[in-house]
CSV table of C-alpha atoms in Angstrom, one decimal:
chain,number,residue,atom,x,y,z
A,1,UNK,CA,192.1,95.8,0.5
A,2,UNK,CA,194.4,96.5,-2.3
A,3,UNK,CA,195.8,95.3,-5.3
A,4,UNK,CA,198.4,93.3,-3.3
A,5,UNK,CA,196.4,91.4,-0.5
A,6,UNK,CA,194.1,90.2,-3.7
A,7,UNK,CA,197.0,88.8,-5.3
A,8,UNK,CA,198.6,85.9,-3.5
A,9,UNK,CA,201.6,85.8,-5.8
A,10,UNK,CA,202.8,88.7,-4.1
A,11,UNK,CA,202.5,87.7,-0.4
A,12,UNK,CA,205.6,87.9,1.7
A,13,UNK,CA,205.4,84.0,2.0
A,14,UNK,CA,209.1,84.0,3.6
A,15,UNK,CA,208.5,86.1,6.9
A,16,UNK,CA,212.1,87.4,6.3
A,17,UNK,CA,210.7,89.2,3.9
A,18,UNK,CA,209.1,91.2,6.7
A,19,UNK,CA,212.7,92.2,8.3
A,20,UNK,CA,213.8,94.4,4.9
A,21,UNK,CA,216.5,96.8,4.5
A,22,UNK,CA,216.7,99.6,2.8
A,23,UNK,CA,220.0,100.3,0.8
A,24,UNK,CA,220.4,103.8,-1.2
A,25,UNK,CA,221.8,103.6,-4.3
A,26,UNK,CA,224.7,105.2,-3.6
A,27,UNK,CA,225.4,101.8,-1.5
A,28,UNK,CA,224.7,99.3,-3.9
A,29,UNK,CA,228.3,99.6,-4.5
A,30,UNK,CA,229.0,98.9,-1.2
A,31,UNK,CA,227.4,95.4,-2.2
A,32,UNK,CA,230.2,94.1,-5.1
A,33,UNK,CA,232.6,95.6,-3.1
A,34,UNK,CA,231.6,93.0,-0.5
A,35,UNK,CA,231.1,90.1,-2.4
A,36,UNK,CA,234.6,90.6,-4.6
A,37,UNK,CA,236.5,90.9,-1.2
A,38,UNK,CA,234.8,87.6,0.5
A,39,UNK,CA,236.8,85.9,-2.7
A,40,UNK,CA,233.5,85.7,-5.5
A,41,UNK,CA,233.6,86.2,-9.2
A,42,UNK,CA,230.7,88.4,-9.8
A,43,UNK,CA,228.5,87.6,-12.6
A,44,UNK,CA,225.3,89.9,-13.2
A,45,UNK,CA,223.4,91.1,-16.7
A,46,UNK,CA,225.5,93.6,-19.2
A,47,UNK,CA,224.6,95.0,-22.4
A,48,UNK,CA,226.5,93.3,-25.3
A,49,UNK,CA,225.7,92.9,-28.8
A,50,UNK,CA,222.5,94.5,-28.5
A,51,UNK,CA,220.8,92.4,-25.7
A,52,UNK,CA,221.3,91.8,-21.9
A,53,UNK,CA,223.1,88.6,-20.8
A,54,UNK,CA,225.1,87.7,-17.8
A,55,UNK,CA,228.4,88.2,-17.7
A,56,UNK,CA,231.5,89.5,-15.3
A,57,UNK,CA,230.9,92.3,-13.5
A,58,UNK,CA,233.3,94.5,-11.2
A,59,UNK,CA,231.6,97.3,-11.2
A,60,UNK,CA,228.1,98.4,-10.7
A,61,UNK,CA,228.9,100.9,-13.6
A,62,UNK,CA,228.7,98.3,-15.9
A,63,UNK,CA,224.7,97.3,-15.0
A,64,UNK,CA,222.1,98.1,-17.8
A,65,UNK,CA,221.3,101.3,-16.2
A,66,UNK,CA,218.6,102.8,-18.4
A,67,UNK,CA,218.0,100.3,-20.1
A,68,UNK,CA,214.4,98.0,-21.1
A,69,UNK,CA,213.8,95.2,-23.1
A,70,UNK,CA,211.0,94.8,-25.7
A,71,UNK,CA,210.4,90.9,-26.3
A,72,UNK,CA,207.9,89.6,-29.3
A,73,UNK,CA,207.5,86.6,-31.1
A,74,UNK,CA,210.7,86.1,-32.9
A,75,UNK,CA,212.2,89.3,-31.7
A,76,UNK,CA,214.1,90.9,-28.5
A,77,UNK,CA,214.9,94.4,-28.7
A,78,UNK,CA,216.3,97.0,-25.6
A,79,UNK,CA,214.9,100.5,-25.5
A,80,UNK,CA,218.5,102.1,-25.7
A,81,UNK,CA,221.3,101.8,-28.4
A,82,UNK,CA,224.0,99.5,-27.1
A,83,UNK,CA,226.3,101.7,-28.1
A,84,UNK,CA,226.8,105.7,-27.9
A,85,UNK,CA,227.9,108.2,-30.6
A,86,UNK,CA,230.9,107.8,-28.7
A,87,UNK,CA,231.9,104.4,-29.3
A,88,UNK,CA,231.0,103.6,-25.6
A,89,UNK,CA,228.4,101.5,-24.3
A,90,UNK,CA,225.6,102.4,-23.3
A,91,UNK,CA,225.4,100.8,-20.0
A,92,UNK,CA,229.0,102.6,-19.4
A,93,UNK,CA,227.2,105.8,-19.1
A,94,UNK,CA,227.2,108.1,-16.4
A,95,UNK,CA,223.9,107.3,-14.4
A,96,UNK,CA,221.2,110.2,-14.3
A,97,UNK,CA,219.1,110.4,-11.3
A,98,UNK,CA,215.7,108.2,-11.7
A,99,UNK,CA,217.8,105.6,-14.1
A,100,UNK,CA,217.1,102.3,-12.9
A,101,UNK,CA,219.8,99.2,-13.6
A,102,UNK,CA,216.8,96.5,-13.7
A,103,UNK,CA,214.1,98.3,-15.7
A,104,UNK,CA,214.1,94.8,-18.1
A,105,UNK,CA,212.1,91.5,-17.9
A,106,UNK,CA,214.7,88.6,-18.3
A,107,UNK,CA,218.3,88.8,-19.7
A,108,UNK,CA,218.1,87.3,-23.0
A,109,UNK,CA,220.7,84.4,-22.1
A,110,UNK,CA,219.7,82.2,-18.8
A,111,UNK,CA,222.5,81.3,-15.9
A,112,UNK,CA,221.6,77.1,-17.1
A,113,UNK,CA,225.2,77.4,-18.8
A,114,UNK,CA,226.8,78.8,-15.0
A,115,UNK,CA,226.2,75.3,-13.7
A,116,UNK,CA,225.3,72.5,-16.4
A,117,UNK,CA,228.2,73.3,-18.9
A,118,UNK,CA,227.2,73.4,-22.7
A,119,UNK,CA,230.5,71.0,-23.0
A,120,UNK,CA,232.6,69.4,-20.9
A,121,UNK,CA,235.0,66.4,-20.4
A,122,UNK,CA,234.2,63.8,-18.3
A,123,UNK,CA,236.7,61.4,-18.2
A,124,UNK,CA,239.5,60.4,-20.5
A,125,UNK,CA,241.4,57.3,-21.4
A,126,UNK,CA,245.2,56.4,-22.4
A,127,UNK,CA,247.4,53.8,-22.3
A,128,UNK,CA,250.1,52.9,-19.8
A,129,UNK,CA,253.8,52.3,-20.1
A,130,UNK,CA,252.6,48.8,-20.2
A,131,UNK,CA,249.8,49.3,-22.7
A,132,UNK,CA,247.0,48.9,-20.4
A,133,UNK,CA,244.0,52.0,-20.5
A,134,UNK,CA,243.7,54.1,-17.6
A,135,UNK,CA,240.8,55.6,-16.9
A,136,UNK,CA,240.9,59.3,-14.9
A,137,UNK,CA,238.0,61.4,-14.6
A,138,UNK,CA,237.5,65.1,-15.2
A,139,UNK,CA,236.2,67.6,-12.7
A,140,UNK,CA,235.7,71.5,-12.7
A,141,UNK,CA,237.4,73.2,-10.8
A,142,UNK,CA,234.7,76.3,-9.6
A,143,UNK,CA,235.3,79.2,-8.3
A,144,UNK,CA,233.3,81.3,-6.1
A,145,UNK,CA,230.7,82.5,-8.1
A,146,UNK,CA,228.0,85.4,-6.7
A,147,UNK,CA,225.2,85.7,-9.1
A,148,UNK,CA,223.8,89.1,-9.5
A,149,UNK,CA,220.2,89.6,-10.4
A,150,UNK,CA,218.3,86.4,-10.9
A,151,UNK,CA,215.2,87.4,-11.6
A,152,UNK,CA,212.4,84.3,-9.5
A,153,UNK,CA,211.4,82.8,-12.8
A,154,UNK,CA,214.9,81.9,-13.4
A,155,UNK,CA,215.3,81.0,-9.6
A,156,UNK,CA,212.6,78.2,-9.9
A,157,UNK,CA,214.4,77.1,-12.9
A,158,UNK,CA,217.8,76.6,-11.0
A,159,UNK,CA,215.2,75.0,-8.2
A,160,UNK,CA,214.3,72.5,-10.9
A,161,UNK,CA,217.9,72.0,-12.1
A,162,UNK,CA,219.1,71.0,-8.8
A,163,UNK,CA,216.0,68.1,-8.9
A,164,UNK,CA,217.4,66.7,-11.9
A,165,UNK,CA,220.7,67.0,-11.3
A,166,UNK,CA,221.6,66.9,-7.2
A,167,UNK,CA,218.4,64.4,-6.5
A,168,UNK,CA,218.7,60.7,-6.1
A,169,UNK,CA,221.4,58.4,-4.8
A,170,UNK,CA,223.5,59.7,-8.3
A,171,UNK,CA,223.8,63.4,-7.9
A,172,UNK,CA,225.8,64.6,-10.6
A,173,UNK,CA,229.5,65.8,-9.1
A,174,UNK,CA,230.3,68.4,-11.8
A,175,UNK,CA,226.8,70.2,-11.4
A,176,UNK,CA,226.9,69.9,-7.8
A,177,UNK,CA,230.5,71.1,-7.3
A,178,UNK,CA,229.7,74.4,-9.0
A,179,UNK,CA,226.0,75.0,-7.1
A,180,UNK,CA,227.9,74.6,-3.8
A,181,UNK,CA,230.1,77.9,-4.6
A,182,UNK,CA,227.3,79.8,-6.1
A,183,UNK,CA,226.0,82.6,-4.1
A,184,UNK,CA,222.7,84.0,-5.5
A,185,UNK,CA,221.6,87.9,-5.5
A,186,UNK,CA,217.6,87.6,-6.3
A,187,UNK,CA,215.6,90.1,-8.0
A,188,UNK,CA,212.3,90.7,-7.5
A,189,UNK,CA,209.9,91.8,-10.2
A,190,UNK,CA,208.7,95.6,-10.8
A,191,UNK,CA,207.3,95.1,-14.4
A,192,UNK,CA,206.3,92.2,-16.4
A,193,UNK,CA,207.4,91.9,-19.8
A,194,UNK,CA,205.4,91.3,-22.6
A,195,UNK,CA,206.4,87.2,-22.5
A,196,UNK,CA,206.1,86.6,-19.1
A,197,UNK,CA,203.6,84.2,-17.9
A,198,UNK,CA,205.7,83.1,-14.7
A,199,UNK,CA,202.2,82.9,-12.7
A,200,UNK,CA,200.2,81.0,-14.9
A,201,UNK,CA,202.9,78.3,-14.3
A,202,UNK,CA,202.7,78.7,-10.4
A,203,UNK,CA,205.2,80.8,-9.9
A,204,UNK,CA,205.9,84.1,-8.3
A,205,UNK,CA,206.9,87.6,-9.2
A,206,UNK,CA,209.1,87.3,-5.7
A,207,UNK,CA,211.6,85.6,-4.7
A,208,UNK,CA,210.4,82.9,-2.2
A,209,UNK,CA,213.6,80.3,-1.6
A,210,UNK,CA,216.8,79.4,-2.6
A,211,UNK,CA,218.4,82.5,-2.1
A,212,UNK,CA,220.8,84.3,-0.6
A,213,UNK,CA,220.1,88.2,-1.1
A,214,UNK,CA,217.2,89.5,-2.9
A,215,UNK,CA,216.6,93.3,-4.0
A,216,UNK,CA,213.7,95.3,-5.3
A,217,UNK,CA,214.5,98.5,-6.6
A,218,UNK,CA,213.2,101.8,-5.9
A,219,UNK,CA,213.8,104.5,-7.8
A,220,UNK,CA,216.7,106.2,-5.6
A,221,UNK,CA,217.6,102.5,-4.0
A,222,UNK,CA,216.8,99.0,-3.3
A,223,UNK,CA,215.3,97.0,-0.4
A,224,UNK,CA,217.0,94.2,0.4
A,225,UNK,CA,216.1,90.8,2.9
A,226,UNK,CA,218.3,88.2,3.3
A,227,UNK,CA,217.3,84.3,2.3
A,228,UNK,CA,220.6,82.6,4.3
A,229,UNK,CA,222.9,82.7,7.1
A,230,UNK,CA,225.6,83.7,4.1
A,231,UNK,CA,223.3,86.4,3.0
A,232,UNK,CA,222.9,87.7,6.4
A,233,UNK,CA,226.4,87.9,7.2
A,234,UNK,CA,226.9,90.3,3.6
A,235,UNK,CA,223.8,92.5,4.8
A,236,UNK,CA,225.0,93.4,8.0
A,237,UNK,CA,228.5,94.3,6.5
A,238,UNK,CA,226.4,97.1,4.0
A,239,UNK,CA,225.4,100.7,5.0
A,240,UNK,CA,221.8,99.3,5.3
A,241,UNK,CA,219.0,100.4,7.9
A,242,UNK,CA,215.3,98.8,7.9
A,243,UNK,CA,212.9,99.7,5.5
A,244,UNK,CA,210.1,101.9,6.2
A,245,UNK,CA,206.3,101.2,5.9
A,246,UNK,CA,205.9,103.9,2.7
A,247,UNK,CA,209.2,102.0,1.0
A,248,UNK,CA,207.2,98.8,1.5
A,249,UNK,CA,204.4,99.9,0.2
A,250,UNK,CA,206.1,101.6,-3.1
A,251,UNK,CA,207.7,98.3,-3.7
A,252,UNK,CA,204.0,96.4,-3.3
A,253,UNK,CA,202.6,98.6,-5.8
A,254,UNK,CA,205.6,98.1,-8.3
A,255,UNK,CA,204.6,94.7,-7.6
A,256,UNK,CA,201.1,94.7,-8.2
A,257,UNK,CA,201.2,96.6,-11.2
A,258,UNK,CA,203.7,93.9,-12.7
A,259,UNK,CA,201.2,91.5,-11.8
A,260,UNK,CA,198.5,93.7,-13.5
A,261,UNK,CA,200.7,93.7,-16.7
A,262,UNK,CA,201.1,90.3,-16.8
A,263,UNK,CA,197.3,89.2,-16.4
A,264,UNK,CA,196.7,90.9,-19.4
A,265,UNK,CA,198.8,88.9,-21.5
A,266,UNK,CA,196.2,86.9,-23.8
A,267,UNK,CA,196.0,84.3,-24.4
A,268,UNK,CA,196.6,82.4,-21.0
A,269,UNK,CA,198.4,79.1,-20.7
A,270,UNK,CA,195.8,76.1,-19.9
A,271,UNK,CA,195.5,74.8,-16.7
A,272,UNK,CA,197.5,71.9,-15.4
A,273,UNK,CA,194.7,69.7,-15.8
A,274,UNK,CA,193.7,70.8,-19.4
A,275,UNK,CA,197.4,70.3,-20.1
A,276,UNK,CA,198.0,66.6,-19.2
A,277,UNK,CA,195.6,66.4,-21.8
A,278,UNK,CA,198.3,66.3,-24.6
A,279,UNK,CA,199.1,62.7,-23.8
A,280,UNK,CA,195.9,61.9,-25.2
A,281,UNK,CA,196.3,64.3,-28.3
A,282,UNK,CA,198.7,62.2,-30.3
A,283,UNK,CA,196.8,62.6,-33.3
A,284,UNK,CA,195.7,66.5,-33.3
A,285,UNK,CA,196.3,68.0,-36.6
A,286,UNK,CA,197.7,71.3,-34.6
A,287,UNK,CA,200.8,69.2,-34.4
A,288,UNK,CA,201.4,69.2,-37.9
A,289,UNK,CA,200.3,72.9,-38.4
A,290,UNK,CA,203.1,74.2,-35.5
A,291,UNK,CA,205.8,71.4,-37.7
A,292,UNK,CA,205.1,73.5,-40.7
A,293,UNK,CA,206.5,76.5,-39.0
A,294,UNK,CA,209.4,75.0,-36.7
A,295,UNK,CA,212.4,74.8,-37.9
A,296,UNK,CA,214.2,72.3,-35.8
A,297,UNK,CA,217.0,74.8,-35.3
A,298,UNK,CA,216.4,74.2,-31.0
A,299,UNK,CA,216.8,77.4,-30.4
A,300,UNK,CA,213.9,77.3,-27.5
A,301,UNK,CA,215.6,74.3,-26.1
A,302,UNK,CA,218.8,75.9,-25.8
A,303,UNK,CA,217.2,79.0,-24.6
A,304,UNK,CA,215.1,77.1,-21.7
A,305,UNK,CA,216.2,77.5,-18.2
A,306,UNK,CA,215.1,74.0,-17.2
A,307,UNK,CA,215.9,71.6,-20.2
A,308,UNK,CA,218.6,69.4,-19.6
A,309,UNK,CA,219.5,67.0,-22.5
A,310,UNK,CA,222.4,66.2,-23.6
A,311,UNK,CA,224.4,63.6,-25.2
A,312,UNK,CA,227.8,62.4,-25.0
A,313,UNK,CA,230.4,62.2,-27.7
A,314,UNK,CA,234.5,60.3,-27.9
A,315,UNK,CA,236.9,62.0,-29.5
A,316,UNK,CA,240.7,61.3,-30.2
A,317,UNK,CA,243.8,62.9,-30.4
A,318,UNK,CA,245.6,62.4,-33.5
A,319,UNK,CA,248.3,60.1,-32.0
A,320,UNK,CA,245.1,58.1,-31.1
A,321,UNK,CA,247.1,58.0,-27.3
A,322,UNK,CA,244.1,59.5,-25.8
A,323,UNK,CA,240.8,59.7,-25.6
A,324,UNK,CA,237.8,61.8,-24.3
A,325,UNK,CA,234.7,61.3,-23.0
A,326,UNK,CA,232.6,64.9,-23.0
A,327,UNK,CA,229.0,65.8,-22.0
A,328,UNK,CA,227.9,68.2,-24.7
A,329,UNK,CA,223.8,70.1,-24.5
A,330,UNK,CA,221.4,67.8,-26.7
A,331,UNK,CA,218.1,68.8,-27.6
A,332,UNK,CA,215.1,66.9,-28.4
A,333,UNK,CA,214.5,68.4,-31.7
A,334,UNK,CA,217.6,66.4,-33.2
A,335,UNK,CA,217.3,63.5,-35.3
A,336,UNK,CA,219.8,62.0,-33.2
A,337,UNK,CA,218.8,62.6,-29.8
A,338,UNK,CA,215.5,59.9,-30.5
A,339,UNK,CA,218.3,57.2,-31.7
A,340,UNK,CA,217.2,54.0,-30.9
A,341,UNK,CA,218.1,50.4,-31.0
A,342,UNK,CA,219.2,51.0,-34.6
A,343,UNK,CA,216.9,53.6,-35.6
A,344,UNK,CA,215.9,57.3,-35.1
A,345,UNK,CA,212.2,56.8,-32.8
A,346,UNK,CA,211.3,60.4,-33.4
A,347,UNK,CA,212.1,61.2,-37.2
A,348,UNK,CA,209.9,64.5,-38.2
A,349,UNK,CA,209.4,67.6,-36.9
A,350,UNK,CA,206.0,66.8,-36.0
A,351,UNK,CA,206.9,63.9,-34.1
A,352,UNK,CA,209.6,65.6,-32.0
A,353,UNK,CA,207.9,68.9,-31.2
A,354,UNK,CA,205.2,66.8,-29.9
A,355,UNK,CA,207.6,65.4,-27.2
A,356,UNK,CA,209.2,68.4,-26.4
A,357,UNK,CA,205.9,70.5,-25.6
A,358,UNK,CA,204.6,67.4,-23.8
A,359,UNK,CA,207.1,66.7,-21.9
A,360,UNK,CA,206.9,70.6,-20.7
A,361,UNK,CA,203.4,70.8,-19.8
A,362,UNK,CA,202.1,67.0,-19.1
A,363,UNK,CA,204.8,64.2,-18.7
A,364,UNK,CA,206.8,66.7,-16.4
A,365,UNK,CA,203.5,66.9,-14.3
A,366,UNK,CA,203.5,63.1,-13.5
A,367,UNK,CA,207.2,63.0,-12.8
A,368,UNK,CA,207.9,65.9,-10.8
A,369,UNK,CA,204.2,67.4,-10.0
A,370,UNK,CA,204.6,70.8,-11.8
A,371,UNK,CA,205.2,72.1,-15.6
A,372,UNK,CA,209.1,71.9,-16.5
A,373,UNK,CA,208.3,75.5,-17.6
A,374,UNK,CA,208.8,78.8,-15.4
A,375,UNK,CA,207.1,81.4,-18.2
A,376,UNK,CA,210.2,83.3,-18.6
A,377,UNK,CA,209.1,83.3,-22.5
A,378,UNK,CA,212.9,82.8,-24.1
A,379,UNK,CA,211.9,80.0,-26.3
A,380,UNK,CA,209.2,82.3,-27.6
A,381,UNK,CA,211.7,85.7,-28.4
A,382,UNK,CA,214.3,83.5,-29.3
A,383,UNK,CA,212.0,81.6,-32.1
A,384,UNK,CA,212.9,82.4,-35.4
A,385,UNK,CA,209.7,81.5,-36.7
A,386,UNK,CA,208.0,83.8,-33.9
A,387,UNK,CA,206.1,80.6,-32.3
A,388,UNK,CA,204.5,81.3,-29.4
A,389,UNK,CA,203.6,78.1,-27.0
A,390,UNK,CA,200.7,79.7,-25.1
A,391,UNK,CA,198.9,79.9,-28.5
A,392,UNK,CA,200.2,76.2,-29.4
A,393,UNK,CA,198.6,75.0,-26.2
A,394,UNK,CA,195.2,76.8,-26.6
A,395,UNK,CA,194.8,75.3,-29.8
A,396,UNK,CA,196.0,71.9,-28.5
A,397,UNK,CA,193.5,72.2,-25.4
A,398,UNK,CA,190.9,73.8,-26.3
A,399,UNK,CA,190.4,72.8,-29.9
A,400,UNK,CA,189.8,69.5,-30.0
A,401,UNK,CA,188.5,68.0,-33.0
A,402,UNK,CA,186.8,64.7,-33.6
A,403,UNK,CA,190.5,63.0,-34.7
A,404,UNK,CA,192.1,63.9,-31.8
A,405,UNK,CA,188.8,62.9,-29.4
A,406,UNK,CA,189.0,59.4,-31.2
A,407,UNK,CA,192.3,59.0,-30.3
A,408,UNK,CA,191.7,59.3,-26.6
């Protein structure tokens, strides 16, 4: 038995996953090529300003190639200059052989902002010839969108996204009318960085659902399964042939040694049930030892694949002939965001990093029956004060002094 029959996480738990293709590298051109002729803007992670985010892409020449990521508390750093003694970027170089494009963990931007817009109008308001207000409502208008290299932390997060937002008799038109044109190119994970604690929240270091390609590189190509009758029809259309038993098994140990990495990541995060806990920990003095250091600025918030507040703000033209009604991101650490029936509910640091860990790891729980957390460890490489929530939690969960124990 091996490395990867011990480890469920890496299972082939979509039988399709058993029906791979193998595509060279040389091909994985053939793949955009594809995708921009059946009418989709391609998206997929660049180098730019020093760190890899998502962004247009018409050529596979414009992939990280060569490129890692180093993420810390506080800090994000990639292994290459972004920029050559030439002026040129570093992911515009020409590709030596053995140069991967997805040697990296997670971009440092997520794709939330590809379908719940930081801001956007949702209706506006102007009076008639008459005088009377009309009332006409704002939509997108999306285009085709293929996403390029999700890795399955960030999957899950759009999984969780779609629950919020699609669920329910009230799906939310603007979010839905971008998902529907949003066709997703998965990517499975061959290392772990040195954030990522996607298992430890139940998920995978594979792609299991809700897409429509997903790759695993090799080092002189990529095999690829299809996750959808529209990711079937782009597969056939590539200069692809089935996998071979040693190709498989190169990928499983890429696989298993990511999963290695990751299980020595200290410490780990509590259990689920050790987490609902903090609903009874109102009182635990950690929460005013992690306030000290916090600065409010929500950078984890707006860094988060899966939070979703937001607010909603009216503004006027200067005429004052119109008026508009926008959705704009929200996050719990503003004063505002707890305003109440005449009064901020949530007025100190303390108060409101409490309800955003707690929502994450125990509310979330009870509503949905999983963390609202998929371990892709932004909100701890984007914290300025380099605050790391697996250590919060141990403290919270297993630290428990008498104060806290009293208030349960």
């Amino acid at each position: 038995m091996n490395r990867a029959d011990e480890n469920p996480t890496l299972q082939p738990r979509n039988p399709m996953m058993k029906q791979e293709q193998y595509l060279a590298r040389k091909h994985l051109k053939e793949l955009l090529t594809t995708l921009i002729e059946d009418g989709y803007q391609c998206i997929g992670p660049r180098v730019r300003d020093g760190a890899i985010v998502y962004a247009p892409l018409t050529s596979i020449d414009q992939l990280p190639w060569g490129v890692s990521d180093r993420q810390q508390p506080g800090g994000y750093k990639l292994s290459a200059p972004p920029a050559s003694p030439a002026g040129l970027n570093a992911a515009l170089q020409p590709v030596h052989p053995g140069q991967r494009a997805f040697d990296w963990s997670v971009p440092a931007t997520s794709i939330k902002a590809l379908l719940f817009a930081p801001s956007e109008p949702l209706w506006c308001a102007r009076p008639d010839a008459s005088g009377q207000l009309v009332f006409r409502q704002s939509l997108p208008e999306p285009e085709r969108v293929a996403l390029f290299g999700v890795r399955p932390c960030d999957l899950r997060a759009i999984a969780i996204q779609d629950r919020v937002f699609l669920a329910g008799p009230y799906a939310d038109i603007r979010y839905q009318l971008r998902r529907s044109e949003l066709f997703i190119i998965a990517l499975n994970c061959t290392h772990s960085g040195d954030l990522c604690f996607c298992v430890g929240t139940g998920g995978s270091l594979n792609a299991e659902r809700g897409y429509d390609l997903a790759l695993t590189e090799l080092d002189k190509g990529y095999l690829v399964r299809s996750g959808s009758k529209a990711g079937r029809s782009v597969l056939t259309r590539l200069n692809a042939r089935p996998a071979s038993s040693s190709q498989r098994k190169l990928a499983q140990a890429q696989q298993a040694e990511a999963y290695r990495q990751q299980q020595h990541r200290q410490p780990k995060l509590p259990s689920p049930a050790e987490c609902l806990s903090l609903l009874n920990l109102p009182t635990h003095p950690e929460w005013a030892a992690v306030a000290e250091r916090c600065l409010a600025c929500a950078n984890c918030t707006q860094a988060c694949p899966t939070c979703f507040c937001h607010t909603v703000v009216n503004q006027s033209n200067l005429e004052l002939s119109q008026s508009e009604h926008s959705r704009q991101w929200d996050s719990c650490f503003s004063d505002q965001h707890s305003y109440c029936a005449g009064q901020v509910v949530r007025a100190t640091t303390e108060q409101r990093y409490r309800q955003w860990l707690s929502h994450k790891f125990a509310s979330w729980q009870q509503q949905f029956g999983e963390f609202g957390c998929v371990g892709c460890g932004r909100c701890i490489s984007c914290c300025p004060a380099g605050i790391d929530i697996i250590e919060v939690l141990n403290r919270l969960c297993h630290n428990k002094p008498e104060l806290a124990k009293e208030a349960t």
